[in-house]
XYZ file of C-alpha atoms in Angstrom:
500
model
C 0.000 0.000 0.000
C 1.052 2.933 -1.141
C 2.096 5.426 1.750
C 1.159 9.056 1.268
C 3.808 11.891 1.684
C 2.943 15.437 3.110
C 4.264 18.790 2.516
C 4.450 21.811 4.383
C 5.301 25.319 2.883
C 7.343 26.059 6.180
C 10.061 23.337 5.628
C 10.596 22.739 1.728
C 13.517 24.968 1.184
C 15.939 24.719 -1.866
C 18.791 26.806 -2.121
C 16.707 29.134 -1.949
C 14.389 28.379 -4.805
C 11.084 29.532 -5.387
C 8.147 29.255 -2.687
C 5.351 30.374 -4.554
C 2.241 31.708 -2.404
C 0.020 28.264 -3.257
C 0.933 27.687 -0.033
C -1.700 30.697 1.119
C -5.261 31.104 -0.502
C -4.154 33.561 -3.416
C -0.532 32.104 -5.321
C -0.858 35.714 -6.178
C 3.068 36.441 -5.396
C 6.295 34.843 -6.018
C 9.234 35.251 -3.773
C 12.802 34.939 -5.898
C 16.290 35.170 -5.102
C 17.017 36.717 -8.214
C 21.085 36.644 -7.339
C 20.644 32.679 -6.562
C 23.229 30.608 -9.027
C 21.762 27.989 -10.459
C 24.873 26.417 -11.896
C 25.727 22.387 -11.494
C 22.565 21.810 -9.812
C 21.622 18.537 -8.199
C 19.057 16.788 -9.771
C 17.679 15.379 -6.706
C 16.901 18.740 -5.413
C 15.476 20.172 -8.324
C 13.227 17.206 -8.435
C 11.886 18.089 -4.943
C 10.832 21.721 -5.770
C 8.685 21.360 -8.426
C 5.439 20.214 -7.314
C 5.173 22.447 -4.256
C 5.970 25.105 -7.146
C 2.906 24.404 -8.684
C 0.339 22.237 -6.320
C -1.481 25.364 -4.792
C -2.520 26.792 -8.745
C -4.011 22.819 -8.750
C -6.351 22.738 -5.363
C -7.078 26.525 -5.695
C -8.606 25.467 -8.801
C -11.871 25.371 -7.690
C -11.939 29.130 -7.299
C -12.422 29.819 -10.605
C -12.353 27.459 -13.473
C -14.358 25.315 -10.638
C -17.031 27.991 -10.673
C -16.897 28.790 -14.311
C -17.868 24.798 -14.663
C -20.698 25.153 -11.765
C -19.149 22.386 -9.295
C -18.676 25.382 -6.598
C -20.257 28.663 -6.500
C -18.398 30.915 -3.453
C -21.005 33.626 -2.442
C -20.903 37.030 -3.716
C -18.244 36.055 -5.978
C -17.659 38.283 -9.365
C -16.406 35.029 -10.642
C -19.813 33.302 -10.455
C -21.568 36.096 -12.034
C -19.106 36.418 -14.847
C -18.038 39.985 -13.916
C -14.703 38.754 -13.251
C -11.625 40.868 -14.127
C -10.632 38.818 -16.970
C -7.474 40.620 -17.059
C -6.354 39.862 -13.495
C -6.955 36.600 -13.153
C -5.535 34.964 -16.596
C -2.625 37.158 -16.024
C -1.994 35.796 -12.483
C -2.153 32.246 -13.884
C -0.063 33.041 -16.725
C 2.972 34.442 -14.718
C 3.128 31.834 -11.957
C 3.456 29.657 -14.822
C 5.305 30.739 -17.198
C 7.821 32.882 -14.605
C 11.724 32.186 -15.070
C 12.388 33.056 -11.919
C 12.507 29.366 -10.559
C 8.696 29.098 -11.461
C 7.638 25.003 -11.220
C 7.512 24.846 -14.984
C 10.968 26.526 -15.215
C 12.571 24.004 -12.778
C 10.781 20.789 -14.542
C 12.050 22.206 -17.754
C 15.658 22.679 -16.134
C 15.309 19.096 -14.415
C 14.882 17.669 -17.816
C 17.578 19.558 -19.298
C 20.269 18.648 -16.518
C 18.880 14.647 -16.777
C 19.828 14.575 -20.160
C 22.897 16.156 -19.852
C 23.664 13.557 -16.896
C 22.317 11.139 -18.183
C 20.287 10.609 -15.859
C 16.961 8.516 -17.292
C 14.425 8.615 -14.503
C 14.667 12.663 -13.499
C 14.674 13.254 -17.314
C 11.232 11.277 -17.653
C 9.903 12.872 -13.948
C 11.111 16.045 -15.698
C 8.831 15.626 -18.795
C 5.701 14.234 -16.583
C 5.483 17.483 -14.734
C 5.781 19.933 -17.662
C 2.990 18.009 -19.750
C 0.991 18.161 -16.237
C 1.521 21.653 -16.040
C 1.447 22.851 -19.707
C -1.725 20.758 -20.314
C -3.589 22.456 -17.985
C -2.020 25.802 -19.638
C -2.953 25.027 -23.019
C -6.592 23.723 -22.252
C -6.969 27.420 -20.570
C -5.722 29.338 -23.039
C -5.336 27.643 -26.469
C -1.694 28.162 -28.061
C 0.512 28.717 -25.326
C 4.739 28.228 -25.518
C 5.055 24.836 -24.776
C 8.356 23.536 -26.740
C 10.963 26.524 -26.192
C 8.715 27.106 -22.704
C 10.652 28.307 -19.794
C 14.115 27.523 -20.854
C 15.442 30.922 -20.351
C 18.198 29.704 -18.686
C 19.555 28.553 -22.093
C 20.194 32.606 -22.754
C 18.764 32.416 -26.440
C 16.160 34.509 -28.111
C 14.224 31.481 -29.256
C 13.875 30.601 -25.680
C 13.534 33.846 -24.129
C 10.783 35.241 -26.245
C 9.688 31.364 -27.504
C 6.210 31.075 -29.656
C 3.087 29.956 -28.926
C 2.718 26.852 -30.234
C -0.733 25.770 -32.026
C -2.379 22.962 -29.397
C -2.587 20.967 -31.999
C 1.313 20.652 -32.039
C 1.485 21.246 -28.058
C -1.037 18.128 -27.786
C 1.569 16.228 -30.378
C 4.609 17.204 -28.266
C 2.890 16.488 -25.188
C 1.582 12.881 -26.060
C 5.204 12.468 -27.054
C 6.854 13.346 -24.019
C 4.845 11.022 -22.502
C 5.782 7.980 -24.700
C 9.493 9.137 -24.118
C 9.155 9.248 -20.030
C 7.429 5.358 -20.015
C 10.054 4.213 -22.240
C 12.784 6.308 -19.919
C 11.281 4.676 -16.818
C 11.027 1.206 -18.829
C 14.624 1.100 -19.272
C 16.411 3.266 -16.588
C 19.496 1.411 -15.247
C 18.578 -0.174 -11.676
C 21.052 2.238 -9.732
C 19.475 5.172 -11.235
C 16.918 6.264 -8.169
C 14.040 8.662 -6.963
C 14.971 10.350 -3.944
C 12.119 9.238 -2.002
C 12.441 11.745 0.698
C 11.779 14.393 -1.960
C 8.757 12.237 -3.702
C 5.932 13.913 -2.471
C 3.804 11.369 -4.700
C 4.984 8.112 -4.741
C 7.618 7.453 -2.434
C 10.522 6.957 -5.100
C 8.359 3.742 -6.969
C 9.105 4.260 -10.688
C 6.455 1.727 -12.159
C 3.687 4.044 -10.442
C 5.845 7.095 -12.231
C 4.761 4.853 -15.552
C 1.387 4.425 -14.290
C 0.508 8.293 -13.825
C 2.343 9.180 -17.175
C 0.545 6.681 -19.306
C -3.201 7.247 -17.752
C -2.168 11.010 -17.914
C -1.559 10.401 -22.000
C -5.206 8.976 -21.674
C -6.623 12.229 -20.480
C -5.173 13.925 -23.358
C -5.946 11.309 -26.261
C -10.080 11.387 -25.105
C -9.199 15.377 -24.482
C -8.753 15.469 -28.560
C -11.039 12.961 -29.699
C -13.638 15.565 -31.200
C -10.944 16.375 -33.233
C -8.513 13.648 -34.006
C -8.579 9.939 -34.628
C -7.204 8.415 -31.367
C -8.547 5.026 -31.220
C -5.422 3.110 -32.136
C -3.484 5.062 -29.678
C -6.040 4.493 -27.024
C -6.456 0.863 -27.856
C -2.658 0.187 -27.659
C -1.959 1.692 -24.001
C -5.666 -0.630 -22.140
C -4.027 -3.231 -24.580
C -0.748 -3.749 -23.759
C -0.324 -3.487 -19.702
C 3.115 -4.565 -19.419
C 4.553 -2.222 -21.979
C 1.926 0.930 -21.148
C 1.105 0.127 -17.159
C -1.500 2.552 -15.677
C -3.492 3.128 -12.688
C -4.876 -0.372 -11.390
C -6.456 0.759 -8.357
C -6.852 3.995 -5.797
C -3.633 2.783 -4.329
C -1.584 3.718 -7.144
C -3.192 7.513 -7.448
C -0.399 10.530 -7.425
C -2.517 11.996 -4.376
C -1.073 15.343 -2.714
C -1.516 16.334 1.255
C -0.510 19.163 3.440
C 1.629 18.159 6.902
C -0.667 20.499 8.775
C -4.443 20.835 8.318
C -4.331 25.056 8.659
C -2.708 24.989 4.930
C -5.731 22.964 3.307
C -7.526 25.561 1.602
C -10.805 24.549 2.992
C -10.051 23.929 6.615
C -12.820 25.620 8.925
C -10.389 27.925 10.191
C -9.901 29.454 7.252
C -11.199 33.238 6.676
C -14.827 33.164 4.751
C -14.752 29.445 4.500
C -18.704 29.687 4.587
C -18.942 31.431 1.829
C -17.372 28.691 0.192
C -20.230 25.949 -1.349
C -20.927 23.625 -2.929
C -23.483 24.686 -6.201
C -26.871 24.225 -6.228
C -26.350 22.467 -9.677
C -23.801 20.153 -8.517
C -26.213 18.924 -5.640
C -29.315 18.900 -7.127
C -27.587 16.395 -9.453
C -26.396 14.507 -6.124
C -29.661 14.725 -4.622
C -31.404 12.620 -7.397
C -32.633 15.588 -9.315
C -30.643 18.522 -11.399
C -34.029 18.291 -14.270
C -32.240 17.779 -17.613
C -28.908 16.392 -15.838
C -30.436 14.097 -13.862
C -28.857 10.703 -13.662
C -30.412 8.958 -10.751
C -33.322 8.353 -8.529
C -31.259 7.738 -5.952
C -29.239 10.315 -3.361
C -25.414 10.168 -3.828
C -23.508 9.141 -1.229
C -20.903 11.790 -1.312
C -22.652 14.107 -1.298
C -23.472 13.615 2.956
C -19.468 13.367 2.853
C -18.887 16.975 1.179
C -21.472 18.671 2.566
C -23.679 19.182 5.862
C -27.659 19.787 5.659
C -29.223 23.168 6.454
C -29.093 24.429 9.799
C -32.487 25.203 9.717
C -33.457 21.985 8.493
C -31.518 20.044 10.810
C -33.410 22.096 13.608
C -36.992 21.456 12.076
C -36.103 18.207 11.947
C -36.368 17.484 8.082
C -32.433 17.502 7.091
C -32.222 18.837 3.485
C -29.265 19.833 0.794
C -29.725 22.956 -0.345
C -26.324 24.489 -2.699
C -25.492 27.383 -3.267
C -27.530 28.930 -6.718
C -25.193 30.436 -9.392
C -25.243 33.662 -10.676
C -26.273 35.684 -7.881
C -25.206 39.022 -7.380
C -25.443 39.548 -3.727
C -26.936 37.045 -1.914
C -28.616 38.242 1.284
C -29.387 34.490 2.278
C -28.459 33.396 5.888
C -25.485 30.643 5.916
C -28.486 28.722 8.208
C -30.434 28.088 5.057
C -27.610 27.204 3.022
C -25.635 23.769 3.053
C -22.256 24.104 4.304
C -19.059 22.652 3.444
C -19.397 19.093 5.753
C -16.234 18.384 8.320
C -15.222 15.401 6.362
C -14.086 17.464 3.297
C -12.716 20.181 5.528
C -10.422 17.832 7.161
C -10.045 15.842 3.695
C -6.505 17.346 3.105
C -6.085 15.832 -0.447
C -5.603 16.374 -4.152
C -5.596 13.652 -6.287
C -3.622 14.964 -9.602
C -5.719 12.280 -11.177
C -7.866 9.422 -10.267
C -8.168 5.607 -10.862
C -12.221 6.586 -11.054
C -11.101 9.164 -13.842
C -9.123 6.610 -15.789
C -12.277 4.240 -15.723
C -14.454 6.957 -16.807
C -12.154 7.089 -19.937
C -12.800 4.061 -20.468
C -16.031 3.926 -20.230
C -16.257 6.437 -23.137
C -13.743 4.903 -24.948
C -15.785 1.303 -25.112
C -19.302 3.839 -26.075
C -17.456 5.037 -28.505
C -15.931 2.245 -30.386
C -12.510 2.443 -29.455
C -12.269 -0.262 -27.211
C -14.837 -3.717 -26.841
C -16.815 -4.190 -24.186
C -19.452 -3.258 -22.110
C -19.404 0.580 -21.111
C -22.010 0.519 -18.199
C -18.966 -1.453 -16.588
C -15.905 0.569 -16.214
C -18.983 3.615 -15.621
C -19.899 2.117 -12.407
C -16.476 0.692 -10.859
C -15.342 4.226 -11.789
C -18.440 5.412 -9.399
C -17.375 2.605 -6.916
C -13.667 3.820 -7.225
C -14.618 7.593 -6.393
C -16.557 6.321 -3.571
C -13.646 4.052 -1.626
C -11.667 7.323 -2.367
C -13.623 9.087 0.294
C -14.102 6.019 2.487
C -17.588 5.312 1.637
C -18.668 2.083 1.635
C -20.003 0.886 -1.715
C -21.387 -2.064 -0.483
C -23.888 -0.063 1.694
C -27.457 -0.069 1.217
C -27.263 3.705 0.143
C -24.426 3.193 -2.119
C -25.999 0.145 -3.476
C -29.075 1.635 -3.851
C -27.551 4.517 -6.037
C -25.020 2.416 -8.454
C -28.593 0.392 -9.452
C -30.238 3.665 -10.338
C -26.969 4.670 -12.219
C -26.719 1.419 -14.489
C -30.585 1.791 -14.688
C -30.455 5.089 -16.116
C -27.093 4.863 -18.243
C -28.684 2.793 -21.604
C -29.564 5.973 -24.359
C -27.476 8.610 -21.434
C -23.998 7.254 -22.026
C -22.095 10.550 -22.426
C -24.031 12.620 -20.100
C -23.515 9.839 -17.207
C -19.779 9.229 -18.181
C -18.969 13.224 -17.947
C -20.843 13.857 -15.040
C -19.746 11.226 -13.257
C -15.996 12.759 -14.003
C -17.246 16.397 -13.255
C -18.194 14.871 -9.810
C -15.338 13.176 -9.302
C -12.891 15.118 -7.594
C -15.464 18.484 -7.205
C -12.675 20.672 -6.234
C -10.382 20.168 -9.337
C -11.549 22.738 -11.679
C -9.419 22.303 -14.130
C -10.560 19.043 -14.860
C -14.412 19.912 -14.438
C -14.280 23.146 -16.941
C -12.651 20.780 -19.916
C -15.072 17.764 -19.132
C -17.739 20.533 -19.621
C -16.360 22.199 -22.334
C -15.927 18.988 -24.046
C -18.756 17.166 -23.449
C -21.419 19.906 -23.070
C -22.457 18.409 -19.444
C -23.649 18.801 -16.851
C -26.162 21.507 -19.233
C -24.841 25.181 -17.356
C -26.924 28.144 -17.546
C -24.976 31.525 -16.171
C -27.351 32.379 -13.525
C -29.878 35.079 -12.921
C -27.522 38.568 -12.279
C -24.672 37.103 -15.021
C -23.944 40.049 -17.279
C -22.453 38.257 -20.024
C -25.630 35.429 -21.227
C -22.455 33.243 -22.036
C -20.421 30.997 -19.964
C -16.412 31.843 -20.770
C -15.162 29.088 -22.526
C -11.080 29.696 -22.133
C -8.891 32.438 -20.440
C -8.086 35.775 -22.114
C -4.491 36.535 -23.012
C -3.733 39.371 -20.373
C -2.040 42.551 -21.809
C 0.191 42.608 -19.317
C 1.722 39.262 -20.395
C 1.344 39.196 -24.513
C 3.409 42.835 -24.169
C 6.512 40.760 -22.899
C 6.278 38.509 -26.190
C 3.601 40.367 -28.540
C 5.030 39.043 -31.884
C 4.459 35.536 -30.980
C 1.240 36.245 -29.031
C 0.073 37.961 -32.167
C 0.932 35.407 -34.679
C -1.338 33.152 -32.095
C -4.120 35.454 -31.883
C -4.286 35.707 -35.552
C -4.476 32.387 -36.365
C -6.912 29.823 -36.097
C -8.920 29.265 -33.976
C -9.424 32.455 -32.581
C -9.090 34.400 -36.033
C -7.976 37.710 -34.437
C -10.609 37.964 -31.631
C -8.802 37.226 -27.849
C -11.708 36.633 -25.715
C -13.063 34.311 -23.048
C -15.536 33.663 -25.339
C -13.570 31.959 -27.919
C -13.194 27.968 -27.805
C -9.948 26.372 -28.124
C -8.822 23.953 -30.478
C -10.765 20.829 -29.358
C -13.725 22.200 -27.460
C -15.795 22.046 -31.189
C -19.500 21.039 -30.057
């Protein structure tokens, strides 16, 4: 069994590299020593700084892309109402990433680069994992982003100073590549070539589960581009040949991240406003057996108890009830009594799963529906639902949990896609990252943008700030020009494979 590592801001200090804010609720500032020399640096150490660099962006997701997607709505928020300062907050994303001042993406690029030069085959491959983590969740944001001459400015050359924005559909090439090249890195790394596991904050220094989370992590991005591109083959060969493409085999072998203390959890009930922070009322109407055209069962989910608490007032009258938070609303004079707060269990949950073993069964799932694997889909579908709920320590063999898989298999014949992506929407609720692309791509849960939303759209990427494209504007310019935003650089434009 795999044992899980913790991490505390306080403690993970690297000659002096980067601690970006993730550690507090905004990542808003990054603290540099801009003097620091980086020369003849151990690989070992740059290893360890990278996903502390980058971990906060991930469970702060929910914030906004979380929101955007409807799986939280945080009260009063300008995000939820689509009034959001566009420029600000794509901006602040942008230059945690993208920032060459030991930024994580800077240091997995320069992990990669010193592995090779070593040759040193498992930090090179850990070094390519964590920039197609990070840059995928870049590119699904934005569209074309730099993702080959990305943060390499350490190399001191124009190309990789001011490097291009790459069309996704070349990013989404290079990154299924790098992934390819880290399993066959892993595959055949000498045996006295080692992960420091004092430094793996994921899996202990184990390189098969390395292989595992780089090969389901190339199954994200195959079904991510399946509007778009044939991936069937490619899909087919990695379920089809375990041995040569292992992934994730059970919720023991999920890359899952946790703070040492409880006070850096961004939803711990110490935390400033917490209250405000909810659950939507679309997200658990679905839960509740309802949600009207994204219904998918009769039945009440069972994590939904597990996330959140009934009303106050309902608890008192002595008819418990679920009530989330509605979307859209500009100020919401409501009392917190007659609202469903976040339960204990998920405020002492201290995890972030950077993917899940339900997630890769989901895939599945939609791969078998649509022809790209044999089989029955109703069956990965609802061990994927049985896999989300041993994730939270919810019994599946309970009555309630019983009760609710029948109603899902029930209602899955002629609702196969709108099952399969809610049931990943649901999934992890607070990575919104992952909820916003299931939604984008497959146009579920059904999202309206609530009754005070001044734009009558939903934003469907991130806006290139000004403040960033003026650091590079000939090669954001040549991307804003082309396909597929044709000159217009909006939140309202789709990217590449969001098509329907």
């Amino acid at each position: 069994m795999k044992k899980i590592k913790t991490f505390s801001c306080k403690y993970i200090i690297i000659f002096n590299l980067l601690l970006i804010s993730s550690c507090s609720d905004s990542l808003e500032e990054i603290n540099v020593n801009p003097n620091q020399s980086v020369e003849n640096p151990s690989v070992d150490l740059l290893f360890g700084s990278i996903l502390p660099g980058f971990v906060g962006q991930l469970i702060s997701s929910y914030n906004t892309p979380g929101q955007l997607s409807q799986q939280f709505a945080v009260k009063n928020s300008e995000v939820g109402i689509l009034t959001h300062d566009e420029d600000a907050i794509s901006r602040r994303f942008w230059e945690i990433v993208y920032s060459e001042n030991n930024g994580a993406l800077r240091n997995a690029s320069f992990l990669t680069f010193e592995a090779k030069n070593q040759e040193n085959q498992v930090y090179e491959a850990i070094g390519l994992i964590y920039k197609v983590y990070i840059l995928s969740y870049t590119t699904d944001l934005f569209g074309d982003v730099p993702y080959i001459d990305a943060a390499q400015g350490f190399r001191f050359e124009e190309r990789f100073i001011f490097p291009k924005y790459d069309a996704q559909t070349t990013i989404y090439e290079s990154m299924i590549n790098d992934l390819e090249i880290a399993n066959d890195l892993l595959s055949n790394s000498p045996d006295n070539q080692t992960i420091d596991e004092s430094r793996d904050l994921l899996f202990e220094g184990d390189k098969m589960l390395w292989r595992k989370f780089a090969n389901t992590l190339q199954l994200r991005l195959l079904m991510r581009i399946s509007n778009v591109q044939n991936v069937s083959v490619l899909v087919n060969k990695i379920f089809s040949n375990p041995t040569i493409y292992p992934i994730l085999e059970s919720i023991e072998d999920e890359p899952v991240f946790l703070y040492e203390t409880l006070t850096e959890w961004p939803f711990n009930s110490d935390r400033a406003n917490i209250d405000d922070v909810r659950l939507s009322a679309t997200m658990v109407d679905i839960m509740k057996g309802e949600g009207g055209v994204n219904k998918i069962a009769d039945e009440q989910d069972p994590r939904l108890s597990f996330l959140i608490a009934p009303t106050a007032n309902s608890i008192t009258a002595g008819t418990p009830e679920f009530i989330g938070q509605p979307v859209g609303i500009a100020s919401d004079i409501e009392e917190n009594e007659n609202r469903s707060l976040l339960n204990s269990n998920f405020q002492n949950l201290n995890k972030f799963w950077l993917i899940t073993y339900a997630e890769l069964l989901f895939i599945k799932a939609e791969a078998i529906h649509r022809g790209f694997l044999s089989g029955n889909a109703n069956i990965p579908l609802i061990d994927g639902v049985r896999a989300s709920l041993n994730r939270y320590g919810i019994d599946p063999s309970s009555t309630e949990s019983m009760n609710y898989l029948t109603s899902i298999s029930d209602n899955f014949p002629g609702n196969e896609i709108k099952q399969i992506a809610i049931q990943r929407w649901m999934d992890q609720v607070n990575n919104g990252f992952e909820g916003y692309s299931v939604w984008r791509r497959l146009n579920f849960p059904v999202l309206a943008p609530g009754r005070d939303a001044v734009a009558t759209e939903i934003p469907t990427r991130y806006f290139y700030s000004s403040k960033t494209t003026d650091k590079n504007q000939v090669n954001a310019d040549e991307a804003i020009n082309r396909s597929p935003l044709n000159g217009v650089n909006t939140t309202f434009q789709k990217v590449w494979w969001d098509t329907e």
